[in-house]
Amino acid sequence: MTQTLEQILNVEAAAGPFGPGDQVLEQTLRDFIQLQSNTIAVGTQVVGVRSVPWMDFKWYTGATGSFSFPLDDNAVVDPTKIGTDNYSVQLQKGQGRCTFLDSVRLRGETFENIDRQQLGIIQARADTIDNHILTKLMAGAGLTQAATATFGAAAADEEADLLAAMDLLFANAKVSGDEPLALILPADKRSAMMNTQLFGNVVESLSDHLGRIARLRIYYSRDYGSSSALGNDALLLIPGAQTAEFFTYNGPGFQETELTRLPGVGFDWLLSGFMGTVIHEHQDLKVDGTAQDAGKSNRIVKITGVRA
């Protein structure tokens, strides 16, 4: 028999606190919340996202990799030793929790209130994921470009600032030079990118213009200002798993969802999870030619001073 989502989520009292209906509710809420929070988060749109069966992982990198050319037909090069240079990630625990009250369920408002409560957890989890990923990306930026003035100000030249940041990235990162780009801006600078102007003989917004000529996609984050991930800055990066990855644990050893009966109150629902982010290292060099710092990538540029 085909059932609606409301029927699936509506746990009948006769099923008991650990009956089939509750198990369906646990799994449906878990899958929905994890999927939706990843979907609406900004950070998960610009890095690789993977579910993994481990809590810690270490990557060994060939810090002295080389290739010789041309060689004599009978020559053999000396081997390059990978050595012990490495970087790693450790997944950390997070939780979300809410209570589905009997009083709400009895008055026939089950679906709407479950929906509202789970959306609250979805948004909170998405905000947490965003702060975590954006903080890691900011710390992992191997290059820095100062804005001419705060975006939207009379003296600002947003196009020149962004093109200069692109030049800096492609000149120093180990890339082909034709990769698509992602820009993460404080949300209060959206108008600066949406204002229309004349480019050649075409009137369009700066965001549309840069999307057309540079394959740039812009994301706006509310995680800006003091004590936030972005602060007063922006991020320009090559999106994807080669730049950074966000991991969630899906292996054995712990219970992701727990639905527990609270006598006389309702059902207590708890979502647990482990997650972490890594910035991949690519044997980059700083602008001055010295080796890039650990945890830094030239595939990420921090644009400072886009807001005051």
Tab-separated table of C-alpha atoms in Angstrom:
chain	number	residue	atom	x	y	z
A	1	MET	CA	0.000	0.000	0.000
A	2	THR	CA	1.320	3.421	-0.936
A	3	GLN	CA	1.689	5.760	2.062
A	4	THR	CA	2.217	9.488	2.251
A	5	LEU	CA	5.220	10.958	4.067
A	6	GLU	CA	2.839	12.149	6.793
A	7	GLN	CA	1.583	8.594	7.307
A	8	ILE	CA	5.124	7.234	7.451
A	9	LEU	CA	6.182	9.820	10.041
A	10	ASN	CA	3.041	9.386	12.155
A	11	VAL	CA	4.097	6.913	14.838
A	12	GLU	CA	1.107	5.100	16.298
A	13	ALA	CA	1.006	4.685	20.074
A	14	ALA	CA	0.142	0.993	19.680
A	15	ALA	CA	3.495	0.357	18.030
A	16	GLY	CA	5.327	1.149	21.284
A	17	PRO	CA	8.464	3.255	21.701
A	18	PHE	CA	10.660	0.764	19.845
A	19	GLY	CA	8.159	-0.611	17.371
A	20	PRO	CA	8.317	-0.550	13.550
A	21	GLY	CA	6.796	2.903	13.306
A	22	ASP	CA	9.455	4.413	15.541
A	23	GLN	CA	12.243	2.724	13.601
A	24	VAL	CA	10.883	4.188	10.373
A	25	LEU	CA	10.701	7.606	12.029
A	26	GLU	CA	14.284	7.346	13.279
A	27	GLN	CA	15.714	6.422	9.908
A	28	THR	CA	13.512	8.786	7.880
A	29	LEU	CA	14.415	11.773	10.048
A	30	ARG	CA	18.101	10.855	10.078
A	31	ASP	CA	18.338	10.491	6.300
A	32	PHE	CA	16.212	13.584	5.630
A	33	ILE	CA	18.103	15.810	8.052
A	34	GLN	CA	21.555	14.716	6.903
A	35	LEU	CA	20.635	15.061	3.226
A	36	GLN	CA	18.889	18.420	3.576
A	37	SER	CA	21.514	20.005	5.824
A	38	ASN	CA	24.234	19.017	3.349
A	39	THR	CA	22.114	20.421	0.513
A	40	ILE	CA	21.490	23.866	2.015
A	41	ALA	CA	24.990	24.295	3.459
A	42	VAL	CA	27.330	26.503	1.425
A	43	GLY	CA	30.528	24.699	2.354
A	44	THR	CA	29.379	21.326	1.024
A	45	GLN	CA	28.819	22.890	-2.410
A	46	VAL	CA	32.508	23.790	-2.872
A	47	VAL	CA	34.378	20.835	-1.336
A	48	GLY	CA	34.223	17.095	-1.856
A	49	VAL	CA	31.766	15.269	0.434
A	50	ARG	CA	32.285	11.654	1.484
A	51	SER	CA	30.872	9.186	4.009
A	52	VAL	CA	33.706	7.066	5.413
A	53	PRO	CA	34.149	4.059	7.758
A	54	TRP	CA	37.121	5.548	9.661
A	55	MET	CA	37.626	8.204	12.347
A	56	ASP	CA	41.207	9.234	11.504
A	57	PHE	CA	43.105	9.201	8.215
A	58	LYS	CA	46.620	10.217	7.161
A	59	TRP	CA	47.817	11.113	3.656
A	60	TYR	CA	51.492	10.716	2.762
A	61	THR	CA	52.640	13.190	0.123
A	62	GLY	CA	55.580	13.015	-2.270
A	63	ALA	CA	57.176	16.259	-1.116
A	64	THR	CA	60.191	15.791	-3.413
A	65	GLY	CA	58.457	14.375	-6.490
A	66	SER	CA	60.338	14.973	-9.766
A	67	PHE	CA	60.356	14.071	-13.459
A	68	SER	CA	63.425	14.287	-15.727
A	69	PHE	CA	63.420	14.986	-19.476
A	70	PRO	CA	65.095	14.491	-21.891
A	71	LEU	CA	67.141	11.429	-21.050
A	72	ASP	CA	69.490	9.145	-22.943
A	73	ASP	CA	67.729	6.034	-24.245
A	74	ASN	CA	69.621	3.846	-21.775
A	75	ALA	CA	69.526	6.182	-18.765
A	76	VAL	CA	67.595	5.426	-15.578
A	77	VAL	CA	66.699	8.131	-13.055
A	78	ASP	CA	67.187	7.752	-9.328
A	79	PRO	CA	64.022	6.879	-7.380
A	80	THR	CA	62.144	9.569	-5.510
A	81	LYS	CA	61.439	8.602	-1.927
A	82	ILE	CA	57.980	9.506	-0.654
A	83	GLY	CA	59.265	9.726	2.912
A	84	THR	CA	57.141	10.578	5.921
A	85	ASP	CA	55.751	14.012	5.005
A	86	ASN	CA	52.028	13.815	5.694
A	87	TYR	CA	48.821	15.543	6.708
A	88	SER	CA	45.726	14.107	8.364
A	89	VAL	CA	42.126	14.586	9.462
A	90	GLN	CA	40.313	13.552	12.633
A	91	LEU	CA	36.527	13.325	12.741
A	92	GLN	CA	34.817	14.971	15.712
A	93	LYS	CA	31.429	14.448	17.323
A	94	GLY	CA	28.290	16.563	16.903
A	95	GLN	CA	24.685	16.139	18.091
A	96	GLY	CA	21.188	17.498	17.496
A	97	ARG	CA	18.213	16.805	19.766
A	98	CYS	CA	14.494	17.549	20.003
A	99	THR	CA	11.350	16.216	21.722
A	100	PHE	CA	8.105	15.347	19.912
A	101	LEU	CA	5.453	16.190	22.524
A	102	ASP	CA	2.411	13.985	23.105
A	103	SER	CA	0.229	17.095	23.446
A	104	VAL	CA	1.139	18.169	19.912
A	105	ARG	CA	0.730	14.698	18.437
A	106	LEU	CA	-2.688	14.189	20.076
A	107	ARG	CA	-4.091	17.393	18.578
A	108	GLY	CA	-3.479	16.187	15.042
A	109	GLU	CA	-0.581	18.502	14.252
A	110	THR	CA	2.044	15.793	14.126
A	111	PHE	CA	3.441	16.268	10.638
A	112	GLU	CA	3.625	20.054	10.688
A	113	ASN	CA	5.411	20.201	14.026
A	114	ILE	CA	7.746	17.315	13.309
A	115	ASP	CA	8.518	19.056	10.046
A	116	ARG	CA	9.233	22.346	11.802
A	117	GLN	CA	11.394	20.740	14.472
A	118	GLN	CA	13.421	18.746	11.974
A	119	LEU	CA	13.869	21.848	9.804
A	120	GLY	CA	15.265	23.590	12.882
A	121	ILE	CA	17.829	20.812	13.307
A	122	ILE	CA	18.549	20.855	9.558
A	123	GLN	CA	19.329	24.578	9.610
A	124	ALA	CA	21.396	24.277	12.800
A	125	ARG	CA	23.388	21.365	11.351
A	126	ALA	CA	23.891	23.223	8.055
A	127	ASP	CA	25.133	26.308	9.925
A	128	THR	CA	27.510	24.144	11.965
A	129	ILE	CA	28.832	22.417	8.845
A	130	ASP	CA	29.273	25.771	7.112
A	131	ASN	CA	31.193	27.271	10.011
A	132	HIS	CA	33.403	24.181	10.212
A	133	ILE	CA	34.198	24.007	6.476
A	134	LEU	CA	34.588	27.766	5.936
A	135	THR	CA	36.852	28.072	8.980
A	136	LYS	CA	39.058	25.312	7.577
A	137	LEU	CA	39.111	26.917	4.111
A	138	MET	CA	40.043	30.318	5.545
A	139	ALA	CA	42.865	28.766	7.572
A	140	GLY	CA	43.970	26.740	4.533
A	141	ALA	CA	44.199	29.649	2.069
A	142	GLY	CA	47.743	29.666	0.732
A	143	LEU	CA	47.363	32.990	-1.084
A	144	THR	CA	46.063	36.423	-0.066
A	145	GLN	CA	44.760	39.328	-2.170
A	146	ALA	CA	43.696	42.643	-0.611
A	147	ALA	CA	40.534	44.299	-1.935
A	148	THR	CA	40.909	47.834	-3.344
A	149	ALA	CA	38.073	48.960	-1.059
A	150	THR	CA	35.085	47.355	0.642
A	151	PHE	CA	32.768	45.854	-1.969
A	152	GLY	CA	29.964	48.249	-2.854
A	153	ALA	CA	31.915	51.373	-1.835
A	154	ALA	CA	32.404	54.234	-4.290
A	155	ALA	CA	36.136	53.526	-4.575
A	156	ALA	CA	35.690	49.762	-4.981
A	157	ASP	CA	36.668	47.862	-8.120
A	158	GLU	CA	35.228	44.428	-7.494
A	159	GLU	CA	35.946	43.138	-10.996
A	160	ALA	CA	39.623	44.104	-10.852
A	161	ASP	CA	39.991	42.605	-7.360
A	162	LEU	CA	38.465	39.291	-8.416
A	163	LEU	CA	40.439	39.080	-11.658
A	164	ALA	CA	43.655	39.817	-9.738
A	165	ALA	CA	42.790	37.036	-7.282
A	166	MET	CA	42.201	34.661	-10.196
A	167	ASP	CA	45.595	35.567	-11.682
A	168	LEU	CA	47.235	34.958	-8.308
A	169	LEU	CA	45.603	31.536	-8.010
A	170	PHE	CA	46.377	30.317	-11.523
A	171	ALA	CA	49.962	31.640	-11.362
A	172	ASN	CA	50.791	29.773	-8.154
A	173	ALA	CA	48.555	26.678	-7.868
A	174	LYS	CA	49.287	23.388	-9.613
A	175	VAL	CA	46.343	23.643	-12.020
A	176	SER	CA	45.766	23.735	-15.760
A	177	GLY	CA	44.406	27.305	-15.789
A	178	ASP	CA	40.965	26.413	-17.137
A	179	GLU	CA	39.228	25.152	-13.996
A	180	PRO	CA	35.871	26.583	-12.855
A	181	LEU	CA	36.005	28.813	-9.792
A	182	ALA	CA	33.900	29.413	-6.684
A	183	LEU	CA	33.618	32.670	-4.737
A	184	ILE	CA	32.246	32.722	-1.185
A	185	LEU	CA	31.156	36.208	-0.135
A	186	PRO	CA	29.539	37.666	2.981
A	187	ALA	CA	25.811	37.753	2.277
A	188	ASP	CA	25.598	41.519	2.811
A	189	LYS	CA	27.758	42.037	-0.307
A	190	ARG	CA	25.285	40.379	-2.660
A	191	SER	CA	24.059	43.719	-4.008
A	192	ALA	CA	27.601	44.637	-5.086
A	193	MET	CA	27.643	41.568	-7.334
A	194	MET	CA	24.058	41.967	-8.575
A	195	ASN	CA	24.188	45.635	-9.679
A	196	THR	CA	24.041	45.832	-13.477
A	197	GLN	CA	26.626	47.708	-15.529
A	198	LEU	CA	27.899	47.915	-19.090
A	199	PHE	CA	30.519	45.345	-20.088
A	200	GLY	CA	31.486	46.082	-23.682
A	201	ASN	CA	28.070	46.366	-25.293
A	202	VAL	CA	26.284	44.058	-22.835
A	203	VAL	CA	24.412	45.210	-19.720
A	204	GLU	CA	24.599	42.553	-17.019
A	205	SER	CA	25.470	42.046	-13.371
A	206	LEU	CA	29.057	41.454	-12.307
A	207	SER	CA	28.123	37.955	-11.125
A	208	ASP	CA	26.666	37.071	-14.550
A	209	HIS	CA	29.633	38.676	-16.317
A	210	LEU	CA	32.252	36.731	-14.349
A	211	GLY	CA	30.187	33.562	-14.628
A	212	ARG	CA	30.255	33.955	-18.401
A	213	ILE	CA	33.933	34.854	-18.898
A	214	ALA	CA	35.587	33.024	-15.991
A	215	ARG	CA	33.185	30.184	-15.090
A	216	LEU	CA	32.827	31.720	-11.630
A	217	ARG	CA	29.969	30.649	-9.363
A	218	ILE	CA	29.180	32.815	-6.344
A	219	TYR	CA	27.930	31.584	-2.954
A	220	TYR	CA	26.755	33.866	-0.161
A	221	SER	CA	27.256	33.050	3.515
A	222	ARG	CA	25.726	34.555	6.655
A	223	ASP	CA	28.768	33.408	8.655
A	224	TYR	CA	30.580	36.770	8.522
A	225	GLY	CA	31.536	39.540	10.936
A	226	SER	CA	33.358	39.321	14.248
A	227	SER	CA	33.899	35.821	15.704
A	228	SER	CA	32.730	34.162	12.479
A	229	ALA	CA	34.256	31.974	9.780
A	230	LEU	CA	34.628	34.629	7.052
A	231	GLY	CA	35.147	37.691	9.216
A	232	ASN	CA	35.370	40.634	6.789
A	233	ASP	CA	36.944	38.601	3.999
A	234	ALA	CA	35.963	36.411	1.038
A	235	LEU	CA	37.257	33.159	-0.440
A	236	LEU	CA	38.101	32.368	-4.064
A	237	LEU	CA	38.916	28.726	-4.750
A	238	ILE	CA	38.861	25.892	-7.214
A	239	PRO	CA	35.933	23.808	-5.938
A	240	GLY	CA	36.063	20.063	-5.566
A	241	ALA	CA	37.636	17.163	-3.722
A	242	GLN	CA	41.192	17.929	-4.891
A	243	THR	CA	41.096	21.177	-2.923
A	244	ALA	CA	39.341	20.028	0.260
A	245	GLU	CA	37.027	17.283	1.516
A	246	PHE	CA	34.328	17.071	4.159
A	247	PHE	CA	33.859	13.657	5.777
A	248	THR	CA	31.049	12.110	7.832
A	249	TYR	CA	31.397	8.797	9.643
A	250	ASN	CA	29.074	5.948	8.639
A	251	GLY	CA	30.906	2.929	10.004
A	252	PRO	CA	30.068	0.554	12.866
A	253	GLY	CA	30.386	1.260	16.557
A	254	PHE	CA	27.789	3.867	17.435
A	255	GLN	CA	24.066	4.549	17.055
A	256	GLU	CA	23.356	7.537	14.799
A	257	THR	CA	19.745	7.997	15.890
A	258	GLU	CA	18.043	7.263	19.197
A	259	LEU	CA	14.309	7.597	19.827
A	260	THR	CA	13.458	7.289	23.525
A	261	ARG	CA	10.101	7.477	25.294
A	262	LEU	CA	9.874	10.185	27.989
A	263	PRO	CA	6.987	9.117	30.274
A	264	GLY	CA	4.185	11.637	30.208
A	265	VAL	CA	6.039	13.926	27.806
A	266	GLY	CA	6.657	12.448	24.387
A	267	PHE	CA	9.507	11.019	22.328
A	268	ASP	CA	13.074	12.287	22.733
A	269	TRP	CA	14.956	12.102	19.418
A	270	LEU	CA	18.752	12.360	19.266
A	271	LEU	CA	20.954	12.575	16.139
A	272	SER	CA	24.684	11.937	16.616
A	273	GLY	CA	27.405	12.168	14.017
A	274	PHE	CA	31.145	12.550	13.489
A	275	MET	CA	32.563	14.881	10.847
A	276	GLY	CA	35.778	16.608	9.773
A	277	THR	CA	37.405	18.543	6.927
A	278	VAL	CA	40.848	18.315	5.347
A	279	ILE	CA	42.686	20.771	3.087
A	280	HIS	CA	44.676	18.719	0.581
A	281	GLU	CA	48.325	19.649	0.124
A	282	HIS	CA	49.873	19.806	-3.357
A	283	GLN	CA	53.596	20.507	-2.859
A	284	ASP	CA	52.852	24.213	-3.435
A	285	LEU	CA	55.334	27.068	-3.144
A	286	LYS	CA	54.725	30.460	-1.613
A	287	VAL	CA	54.869	33.549	-3.827
A	288	ASP	CA	58.466	34.088	-2.654
A	289	GLY	CA	59.446	30.604	-3.855
A	290	THR	CA	59.753	28.907	-0.458
A	291	ALA	CA	57.802	25.795	0.511
A	292	GLN	CA	54.159	26.384	1.407
A	293	ASP	CA	53.158	25.977	5.075
A	294	ALA	CA	51.509	22.774	6.297
A	295	GLY	CA	47.731	22.784	5.903
A	296	LYS	CA	47.829	25.459	3.193
A	297	SER	CA	46.780	25.211	-0.465
A	298	ASN	CA	47.414	27.608	-3.345
A	299	ARG	CA	44.072	26.497	-4.770
A	300	ILE	CA	42.475	28.828	-2.180
A	301	VAL	CA	42.809	32.649	-2.156
A	302	LYS	CA	41.655	34.814	0.738
A	303	ILE	CA	40.411	38.216	-0.442
A	304	THR	CA	40.751	40.528	2.545
A	305	GLY	CA	38.754	43.652	3.349
A	306	VAL	CA	35.637	43.071	1.239
A	307	ARG	CA	33.617	44.509	4.119
A	308	ALA	CA	34.449	46.752	7.084
